[in-house]
Short mmCIF file of C-alpha atoms in Angstrom, two decimals:
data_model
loop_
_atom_site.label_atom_id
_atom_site.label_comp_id
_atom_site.label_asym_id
_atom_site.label_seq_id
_atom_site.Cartn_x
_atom_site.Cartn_y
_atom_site.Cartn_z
CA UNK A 13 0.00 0.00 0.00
CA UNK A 14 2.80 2.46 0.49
CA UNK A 15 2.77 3.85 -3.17
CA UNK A 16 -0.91 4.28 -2.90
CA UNK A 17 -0.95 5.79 0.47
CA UNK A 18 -2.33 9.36 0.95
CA UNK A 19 1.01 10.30 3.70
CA UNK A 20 4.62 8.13 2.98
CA UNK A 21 6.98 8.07 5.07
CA UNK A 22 10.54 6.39 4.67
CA UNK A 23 14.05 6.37 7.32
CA UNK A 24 16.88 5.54 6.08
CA UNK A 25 19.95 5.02 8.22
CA UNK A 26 23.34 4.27 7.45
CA UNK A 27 25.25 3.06 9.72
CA UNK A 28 29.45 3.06 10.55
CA UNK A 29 29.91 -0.35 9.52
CA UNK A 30 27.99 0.15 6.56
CA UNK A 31 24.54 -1.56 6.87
CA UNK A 32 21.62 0.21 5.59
CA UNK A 33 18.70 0.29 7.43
CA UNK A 34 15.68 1.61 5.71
CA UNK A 35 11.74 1.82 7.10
CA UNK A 36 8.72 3.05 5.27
CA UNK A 37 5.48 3.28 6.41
CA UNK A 38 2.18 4.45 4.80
CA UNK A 39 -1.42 5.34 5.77
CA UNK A 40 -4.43 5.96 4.15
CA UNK A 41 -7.95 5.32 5.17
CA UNK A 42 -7.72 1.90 4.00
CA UNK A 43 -4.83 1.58 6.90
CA UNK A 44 -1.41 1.49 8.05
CA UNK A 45 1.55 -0.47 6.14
CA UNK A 46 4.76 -1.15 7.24
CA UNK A 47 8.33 -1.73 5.89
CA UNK A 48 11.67 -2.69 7.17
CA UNK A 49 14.82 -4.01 5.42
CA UNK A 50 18.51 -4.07 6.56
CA UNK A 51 20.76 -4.67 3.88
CA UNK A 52 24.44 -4.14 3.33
CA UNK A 53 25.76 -5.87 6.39
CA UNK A 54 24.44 -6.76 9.48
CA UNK A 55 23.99 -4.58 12.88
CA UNK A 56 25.90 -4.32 15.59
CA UNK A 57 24.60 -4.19 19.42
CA UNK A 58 25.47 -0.69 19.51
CA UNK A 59 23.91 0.25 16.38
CA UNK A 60 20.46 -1.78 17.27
CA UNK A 61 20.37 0.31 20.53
CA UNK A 62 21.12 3.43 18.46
CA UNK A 63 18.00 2.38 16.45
CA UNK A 64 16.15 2.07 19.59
CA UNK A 65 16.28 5.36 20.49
CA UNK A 66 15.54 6.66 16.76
CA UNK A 67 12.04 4.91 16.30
CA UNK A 68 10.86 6.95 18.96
CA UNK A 69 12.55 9.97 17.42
CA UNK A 70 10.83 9.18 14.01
CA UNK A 71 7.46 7.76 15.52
CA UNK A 72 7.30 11.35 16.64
CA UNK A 73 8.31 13.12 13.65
CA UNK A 74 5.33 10.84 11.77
CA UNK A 75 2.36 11.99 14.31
CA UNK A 76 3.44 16.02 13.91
CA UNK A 77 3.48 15.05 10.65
CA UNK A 78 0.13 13.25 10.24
CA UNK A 79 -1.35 16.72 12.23
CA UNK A 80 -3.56 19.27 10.54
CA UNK A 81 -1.71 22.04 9.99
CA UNK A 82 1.65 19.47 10.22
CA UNK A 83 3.95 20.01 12.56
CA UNK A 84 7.98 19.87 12.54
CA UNK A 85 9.40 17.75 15.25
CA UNK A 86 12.54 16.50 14.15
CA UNK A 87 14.79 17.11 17.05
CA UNK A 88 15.06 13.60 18.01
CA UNK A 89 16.04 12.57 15.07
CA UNK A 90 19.50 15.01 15.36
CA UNK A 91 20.46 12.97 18.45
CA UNK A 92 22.60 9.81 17.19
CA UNK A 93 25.97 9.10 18.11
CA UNK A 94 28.26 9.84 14.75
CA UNK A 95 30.38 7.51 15.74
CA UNK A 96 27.86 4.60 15.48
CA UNK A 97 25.36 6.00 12.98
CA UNK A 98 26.97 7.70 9.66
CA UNK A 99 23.77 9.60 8.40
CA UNK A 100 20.03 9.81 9.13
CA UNK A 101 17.95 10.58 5.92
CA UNK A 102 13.95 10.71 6.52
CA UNK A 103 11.48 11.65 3.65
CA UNK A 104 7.72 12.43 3.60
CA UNK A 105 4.83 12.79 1.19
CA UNK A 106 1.98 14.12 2.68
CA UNK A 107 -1.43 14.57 1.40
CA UNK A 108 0.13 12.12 -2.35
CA UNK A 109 -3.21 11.65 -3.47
CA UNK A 110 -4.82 14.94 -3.34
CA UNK A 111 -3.22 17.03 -6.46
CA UNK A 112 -1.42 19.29 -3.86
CA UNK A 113 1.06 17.55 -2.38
CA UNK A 114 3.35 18.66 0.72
CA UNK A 115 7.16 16.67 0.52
CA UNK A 116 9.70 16.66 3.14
CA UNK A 117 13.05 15.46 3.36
CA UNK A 118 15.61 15.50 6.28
CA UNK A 119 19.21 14.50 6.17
CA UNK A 120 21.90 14.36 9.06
CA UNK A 121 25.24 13.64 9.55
CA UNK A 122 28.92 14.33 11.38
CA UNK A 123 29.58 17.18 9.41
CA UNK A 124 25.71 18.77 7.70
CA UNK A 125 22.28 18.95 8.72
CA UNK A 126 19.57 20.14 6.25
CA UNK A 127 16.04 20.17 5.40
CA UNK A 128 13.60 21.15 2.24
CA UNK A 129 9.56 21.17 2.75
CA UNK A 130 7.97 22.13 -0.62
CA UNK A 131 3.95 22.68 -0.52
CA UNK A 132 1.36 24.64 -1.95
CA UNK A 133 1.57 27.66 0.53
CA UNK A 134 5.39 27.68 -0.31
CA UNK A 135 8.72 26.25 0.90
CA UNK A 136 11.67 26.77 2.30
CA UNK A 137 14.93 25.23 3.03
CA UNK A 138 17.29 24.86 6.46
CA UNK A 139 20.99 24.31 6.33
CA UNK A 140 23.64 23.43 9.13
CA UNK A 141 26.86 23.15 8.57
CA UNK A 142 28.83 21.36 11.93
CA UNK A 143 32.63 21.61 10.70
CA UNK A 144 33.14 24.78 12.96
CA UNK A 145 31.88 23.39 16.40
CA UNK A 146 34.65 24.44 18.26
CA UNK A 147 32.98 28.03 17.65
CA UNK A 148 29.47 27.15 19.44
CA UNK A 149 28.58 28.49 22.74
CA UNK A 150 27.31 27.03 25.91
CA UNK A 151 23.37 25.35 26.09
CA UNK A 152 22.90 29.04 27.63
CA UNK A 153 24.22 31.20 24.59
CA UNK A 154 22.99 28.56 22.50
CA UNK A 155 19.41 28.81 23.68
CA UNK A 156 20.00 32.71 23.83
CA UNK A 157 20.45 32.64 20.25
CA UNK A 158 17.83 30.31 18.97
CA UNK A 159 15.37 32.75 20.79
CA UNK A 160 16.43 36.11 19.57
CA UNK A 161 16.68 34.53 15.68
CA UNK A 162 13.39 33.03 16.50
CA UNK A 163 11.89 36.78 17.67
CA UNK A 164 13.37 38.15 14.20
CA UNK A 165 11.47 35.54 12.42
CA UNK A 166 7.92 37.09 14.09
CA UNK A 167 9.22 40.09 12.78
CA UNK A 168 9.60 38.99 8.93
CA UNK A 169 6.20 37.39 9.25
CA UNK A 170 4.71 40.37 10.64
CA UNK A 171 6.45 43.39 8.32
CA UNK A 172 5.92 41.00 5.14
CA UNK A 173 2.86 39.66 5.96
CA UNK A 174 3.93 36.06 6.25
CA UNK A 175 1.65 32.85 6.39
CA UNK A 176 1.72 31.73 9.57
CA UNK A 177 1.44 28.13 9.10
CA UNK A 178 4.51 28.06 6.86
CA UNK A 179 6.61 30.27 9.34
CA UNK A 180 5.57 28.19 12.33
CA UNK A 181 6.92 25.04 10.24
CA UNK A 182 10.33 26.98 9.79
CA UNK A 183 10.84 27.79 12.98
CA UNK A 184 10.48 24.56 13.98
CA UNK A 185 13.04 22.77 11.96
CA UNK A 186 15.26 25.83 12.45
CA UNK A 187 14.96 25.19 16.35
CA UNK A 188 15.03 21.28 15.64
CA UNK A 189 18.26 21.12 13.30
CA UNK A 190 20.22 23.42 15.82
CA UNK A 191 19.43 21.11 18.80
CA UNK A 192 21.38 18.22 19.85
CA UNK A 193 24.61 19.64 18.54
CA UNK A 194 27.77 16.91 18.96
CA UNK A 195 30.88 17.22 20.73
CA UNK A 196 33.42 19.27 18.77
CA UNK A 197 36.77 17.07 17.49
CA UNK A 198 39.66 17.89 20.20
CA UNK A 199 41.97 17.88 17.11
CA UNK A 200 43.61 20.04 14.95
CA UNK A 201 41.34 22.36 15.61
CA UNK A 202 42.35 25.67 16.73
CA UNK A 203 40.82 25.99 20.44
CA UNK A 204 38.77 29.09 21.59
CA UNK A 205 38.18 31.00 24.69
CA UNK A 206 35.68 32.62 25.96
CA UNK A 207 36.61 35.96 25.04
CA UNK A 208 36.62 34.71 21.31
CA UNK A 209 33.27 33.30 21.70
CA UNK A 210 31.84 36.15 22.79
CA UNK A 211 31.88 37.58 19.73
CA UNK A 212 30.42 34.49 18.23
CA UNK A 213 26.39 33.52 18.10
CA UNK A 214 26.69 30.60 19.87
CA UNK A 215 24.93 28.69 17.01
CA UNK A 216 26.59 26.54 14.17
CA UNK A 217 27.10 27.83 10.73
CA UNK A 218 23.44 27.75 8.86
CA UNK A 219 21.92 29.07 5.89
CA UNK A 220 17.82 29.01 5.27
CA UNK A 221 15.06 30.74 3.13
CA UNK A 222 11.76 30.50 3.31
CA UNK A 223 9.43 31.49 0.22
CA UNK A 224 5.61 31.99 -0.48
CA UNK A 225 4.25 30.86 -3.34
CA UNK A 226 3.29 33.77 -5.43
CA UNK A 227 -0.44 34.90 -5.35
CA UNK A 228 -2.21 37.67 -7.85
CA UNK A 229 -5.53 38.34 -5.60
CA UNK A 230 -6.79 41.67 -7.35
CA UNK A 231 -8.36 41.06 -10.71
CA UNK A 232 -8.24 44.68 -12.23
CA UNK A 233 -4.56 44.69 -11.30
CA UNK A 234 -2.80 40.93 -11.89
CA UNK A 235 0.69 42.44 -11.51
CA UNK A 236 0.20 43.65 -7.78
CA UNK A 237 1.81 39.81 -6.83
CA UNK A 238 1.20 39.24 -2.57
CA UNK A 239 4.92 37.68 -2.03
CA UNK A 240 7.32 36.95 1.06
CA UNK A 241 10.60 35.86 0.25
CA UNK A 242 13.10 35.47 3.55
CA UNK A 243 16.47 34.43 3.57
CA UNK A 244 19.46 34.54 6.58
CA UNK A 245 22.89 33.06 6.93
CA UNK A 246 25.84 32.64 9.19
CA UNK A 247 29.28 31.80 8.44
CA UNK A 248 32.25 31.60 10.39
CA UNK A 249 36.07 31.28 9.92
CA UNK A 250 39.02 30.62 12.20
CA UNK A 251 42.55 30.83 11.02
CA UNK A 252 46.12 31.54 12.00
CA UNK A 253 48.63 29.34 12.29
CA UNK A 254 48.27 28.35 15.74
CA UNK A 255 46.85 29.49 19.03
CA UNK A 256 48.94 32.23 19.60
CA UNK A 257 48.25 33.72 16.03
CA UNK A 258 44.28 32.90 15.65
CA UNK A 259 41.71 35.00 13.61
CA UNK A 260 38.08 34.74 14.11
CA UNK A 261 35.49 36.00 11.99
CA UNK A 262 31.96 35.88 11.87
CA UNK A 263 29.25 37.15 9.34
CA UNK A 264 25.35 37.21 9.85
CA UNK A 265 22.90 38.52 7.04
CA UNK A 266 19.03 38.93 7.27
CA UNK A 267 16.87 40.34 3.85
CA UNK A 268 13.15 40.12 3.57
CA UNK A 269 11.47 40.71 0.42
CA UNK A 270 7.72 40.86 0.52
CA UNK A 271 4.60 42.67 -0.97
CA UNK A 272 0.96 42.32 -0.03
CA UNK A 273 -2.69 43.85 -0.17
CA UNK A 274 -4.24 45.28 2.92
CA UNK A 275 -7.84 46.72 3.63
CA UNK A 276 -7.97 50.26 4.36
CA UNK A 277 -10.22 49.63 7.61
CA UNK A 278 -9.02 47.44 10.47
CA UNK A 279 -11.76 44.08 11.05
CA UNK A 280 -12.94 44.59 7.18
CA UNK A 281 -11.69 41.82 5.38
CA UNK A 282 -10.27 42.19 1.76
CA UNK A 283 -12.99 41.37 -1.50
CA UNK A 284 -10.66 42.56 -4.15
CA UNK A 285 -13.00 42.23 -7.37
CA UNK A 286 -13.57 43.91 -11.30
CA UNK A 287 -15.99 46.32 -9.87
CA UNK A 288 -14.15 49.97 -8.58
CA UNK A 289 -16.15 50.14 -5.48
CA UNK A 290 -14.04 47.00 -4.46
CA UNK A 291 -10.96 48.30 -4.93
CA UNK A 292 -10.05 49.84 -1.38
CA UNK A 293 -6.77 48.94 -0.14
CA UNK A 294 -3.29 49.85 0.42
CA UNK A 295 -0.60 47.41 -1.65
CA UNK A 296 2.37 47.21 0.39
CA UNK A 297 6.34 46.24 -0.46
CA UNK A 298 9.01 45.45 2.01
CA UNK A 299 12.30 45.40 1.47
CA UNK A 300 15.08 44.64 4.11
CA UNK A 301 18.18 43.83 5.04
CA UNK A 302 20.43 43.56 7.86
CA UNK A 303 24.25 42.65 8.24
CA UNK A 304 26.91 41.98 10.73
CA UNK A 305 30.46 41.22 10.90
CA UNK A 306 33.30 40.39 14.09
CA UNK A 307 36.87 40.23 13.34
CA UNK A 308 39.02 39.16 15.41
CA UNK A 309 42.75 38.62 15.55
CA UNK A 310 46.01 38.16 17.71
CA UNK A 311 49.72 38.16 17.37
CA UNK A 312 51.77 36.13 19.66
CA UNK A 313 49.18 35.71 22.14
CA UNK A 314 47.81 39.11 22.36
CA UNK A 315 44.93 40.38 21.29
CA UNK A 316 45.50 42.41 17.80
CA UNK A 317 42.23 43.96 17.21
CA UNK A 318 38.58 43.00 17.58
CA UNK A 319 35.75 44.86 15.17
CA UNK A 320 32.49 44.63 15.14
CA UNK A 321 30.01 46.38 12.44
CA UNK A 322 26.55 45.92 11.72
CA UNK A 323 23.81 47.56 9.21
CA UNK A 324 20.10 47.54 8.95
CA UNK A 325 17.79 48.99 6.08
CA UNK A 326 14.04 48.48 5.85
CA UNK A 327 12.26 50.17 3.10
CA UNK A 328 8.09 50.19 2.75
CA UNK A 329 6.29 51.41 -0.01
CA UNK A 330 2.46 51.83 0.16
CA UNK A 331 -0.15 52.35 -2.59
CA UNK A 332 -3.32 53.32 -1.41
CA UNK A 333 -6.72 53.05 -3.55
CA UNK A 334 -9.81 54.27 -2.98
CA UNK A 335 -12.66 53.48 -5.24
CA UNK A 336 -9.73 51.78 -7.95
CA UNK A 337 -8.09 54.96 -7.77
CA UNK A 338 -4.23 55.55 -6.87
CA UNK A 339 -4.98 58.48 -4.24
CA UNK A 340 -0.99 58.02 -2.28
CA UNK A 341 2.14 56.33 -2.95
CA UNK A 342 4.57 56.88 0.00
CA UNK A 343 8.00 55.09 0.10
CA UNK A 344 9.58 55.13 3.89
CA UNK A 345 13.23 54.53 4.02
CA UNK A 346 15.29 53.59 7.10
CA UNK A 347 18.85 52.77 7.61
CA UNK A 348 21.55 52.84 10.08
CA UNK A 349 25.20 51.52 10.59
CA UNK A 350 27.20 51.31 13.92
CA UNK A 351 31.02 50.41 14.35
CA UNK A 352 32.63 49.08 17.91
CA UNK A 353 36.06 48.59 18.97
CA UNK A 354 35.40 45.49 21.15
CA UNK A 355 39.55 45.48 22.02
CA UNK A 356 38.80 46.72 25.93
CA UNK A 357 35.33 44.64 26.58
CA UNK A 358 37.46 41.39 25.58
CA UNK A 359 40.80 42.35 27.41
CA UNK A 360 38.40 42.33 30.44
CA UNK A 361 36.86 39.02 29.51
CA UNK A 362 40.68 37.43 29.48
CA UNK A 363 42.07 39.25 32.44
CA UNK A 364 38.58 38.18 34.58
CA UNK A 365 39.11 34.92 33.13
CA UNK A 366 42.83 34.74 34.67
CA UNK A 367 41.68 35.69 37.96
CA UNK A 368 38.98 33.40 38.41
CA UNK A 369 41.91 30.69 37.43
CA UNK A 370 44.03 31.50 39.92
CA UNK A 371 41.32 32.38 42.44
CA UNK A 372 38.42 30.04 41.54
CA UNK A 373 36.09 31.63 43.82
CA UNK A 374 36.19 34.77 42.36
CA UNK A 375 32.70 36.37 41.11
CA UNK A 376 31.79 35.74 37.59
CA UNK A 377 29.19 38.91 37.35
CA UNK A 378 32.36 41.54 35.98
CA UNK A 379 32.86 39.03 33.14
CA UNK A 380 28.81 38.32 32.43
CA UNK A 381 28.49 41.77 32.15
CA UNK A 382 31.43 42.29 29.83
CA UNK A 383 29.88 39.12 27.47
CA UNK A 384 26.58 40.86 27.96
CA UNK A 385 28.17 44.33 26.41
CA UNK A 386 30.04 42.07 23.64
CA UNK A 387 26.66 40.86 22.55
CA UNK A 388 25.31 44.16 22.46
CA UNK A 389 27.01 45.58 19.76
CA UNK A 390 28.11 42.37 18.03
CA UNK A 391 24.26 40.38 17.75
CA UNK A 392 22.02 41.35 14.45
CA UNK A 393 19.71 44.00 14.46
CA UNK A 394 17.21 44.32 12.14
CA UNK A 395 15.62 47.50 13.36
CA UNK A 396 17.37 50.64 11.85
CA UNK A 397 15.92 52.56 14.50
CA UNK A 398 17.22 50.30 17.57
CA UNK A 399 20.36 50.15 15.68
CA UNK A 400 20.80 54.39 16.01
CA UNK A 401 19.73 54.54 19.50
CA UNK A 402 22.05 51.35 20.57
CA UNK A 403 25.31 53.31 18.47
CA UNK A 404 24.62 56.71 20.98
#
């Protein structure tokens, strides 16, 4: 029944010794089918009990699946040992049989995480890269993090007029493929302390988009398109030849690209038709963008220099009609830029960091406050305005 079925699901695992372990279930309101194979080998204790624990990873991923609006829960599925499980790849079909079907696919490994859902309200795409790990923060920054990118998402939705259903999906597998992060290799890598990773997220290395599908809801004007296009990234680099002579760099980048219709009167809903006396709205177009960049660098053990700078633009444009007639066009731009010397706020970090070594019950609020000021002027903003008030 499983090509028939109206939601497919298939796990594949591969594991270190090189079996292949692949199950595929189906459902459909004639029932439930189930598949399982192992080929390529045979499986060892310790990769049956990392199965164990993955069925219950993937029987949850299935239910938020099977829910109406579906929900993302693929955090379990993140949490394998590497080292006894090469790669976790799950796909899903939902609704197969209905003309408008929703796909999913997952994969995770040692080194890349990554996810596509493709729909009819849109798609969008999640990528995490774990080769820099050395560079992630503690469960604290890390949860930190997740929640302020997870506040700038509600922001997108709400300036471009996102769907909500779509958004909630992304922030789930954003949240999901950033959990469960594993241990970073002791070797070669060049180690960091905390000074350095102040500067730093505290999140792997990601890129992700998330975009609408296109919709032309006014009939006496096709080319006013209702569109939300979202994209971010992170990428980080550490260099130098050796501890003493590290460089750490880190760039973050935000841009929203949307346009919508919106009645002119708050509670009246929108009945955008050929007749004039319809045509009462304002059209609106977003366009934003923010950026920001740390640099870091030392030279025989002392710190060189340490830069941070960050931009944010939004601009809005708004149409309005009344009675299918252009009456305003307005175009609002905002922008702001701020450059920080960060030199003094991590030579505190360091020399608080020394003292607590050689006096371990020294207090630790000095060098929280310090981070905390780091963060400040090194974290994305995507508010021109905050941006000018936080640079007085």
């Amino acid at each position: 029944m499983q090509g028939g079925a109206d939601n497919q699901f298939a796990l594949s695992i591969t594991t270190a010794s090189g079996a292949q372990v692949t199950v595929k279930l189906g459902s459909s309101d004639d029932g439930l089918s189930v598949e399982f194979e192992v080929t390529k080998g045979t499986l060892t204790d310790a990769e049956r009990d990392q199965l164990g624990k993955l069925g219950d990873a993937f029987q949850n991923a299935v239910n938020g699946l099977a829910k109406q609006p579906p929900v993302i829960d693929f955090s379990g599925l993140t949490g394998f040992d590497s080292s006894v499980l090469k790669s976790v790849d799950l796909s899903a079909t939902l609704g197969a049989n209905t003309g408008a079907p929703q796909t999913i696919t997952f994969h995770a490994d040692a080194s890349l995480r990554s996810m596509h859902v493709d729909g009819p309200s849109g798609k969008f795409d999640v990528n995490v890269d774990l080769k820099n790990l050395q560079a992630i923060g503690s469960p604290t920054a890390q949860k930190a993090a997740l929640a302020a990118w997870l506040d700038r998402f509600d922001t997108a939705q709400s300036r471009g007029n996102g769907d909500a259903s779509l958004m909630s999906m992304f922030k789930a597998a954003f949240t999901g493929l950033n959990s469960n992060y594993p241990p970073a290799a002791t070797l070669p890598r060049i180690p960091l302390n905390n000074a350095d990773k102040s500067v730093l997220s505290g999140l792997a290395d990601f890129n992700a988009s998330i975009s609408q599908t296109p919709k032309s809801p006014n009939p006496m004007r096709p080319s006013e398109i209702d569109s939300f296009n979202y994209q971010i990234s992170q990428s980080t680099q550490i260099g130098g030849t050796d501890m003493l002579n590290r460089t750490i760099g880190q760039q973050t980048q935000a841009t929203l690209s949307a346009s919508y219709h919106r009645s002119l009167w708050a509670g009246v809903p929108l009945n955008l038709t050929s007749d004039p006396k319809s045509q009462n709205y304002e059209y609106v177009k977003v366009e934003d963008t923010a950026r920001s960049a740390v640099d870091v660098g030392y030279r025989n053990g002392l710190l060189a220099y340490a830069q941070a700078n960050r931009s944010a633009s939004q601009t809005t444009q708004v149409q309005r009609y009344e009675m299918a007639k252009l009456v305003s066009d307005v175009t609002t731009p905002v922008s702001a830029s701020s450059s920080s010397d960060l030199l003094t706020l991590l030579q505190s970090i360091m020399q608080n960091d020394a003292a607590r070594a050689t006096k371990p019950s020294a207090s630790q609020s000095a060098d929280d406050a310090a981070v905390d000021a780091v963060r400040k002027r090194t974290s994305l903003e995507v508010d021109p305005t905050r941006l000018k008030a936080a640079a007085k």
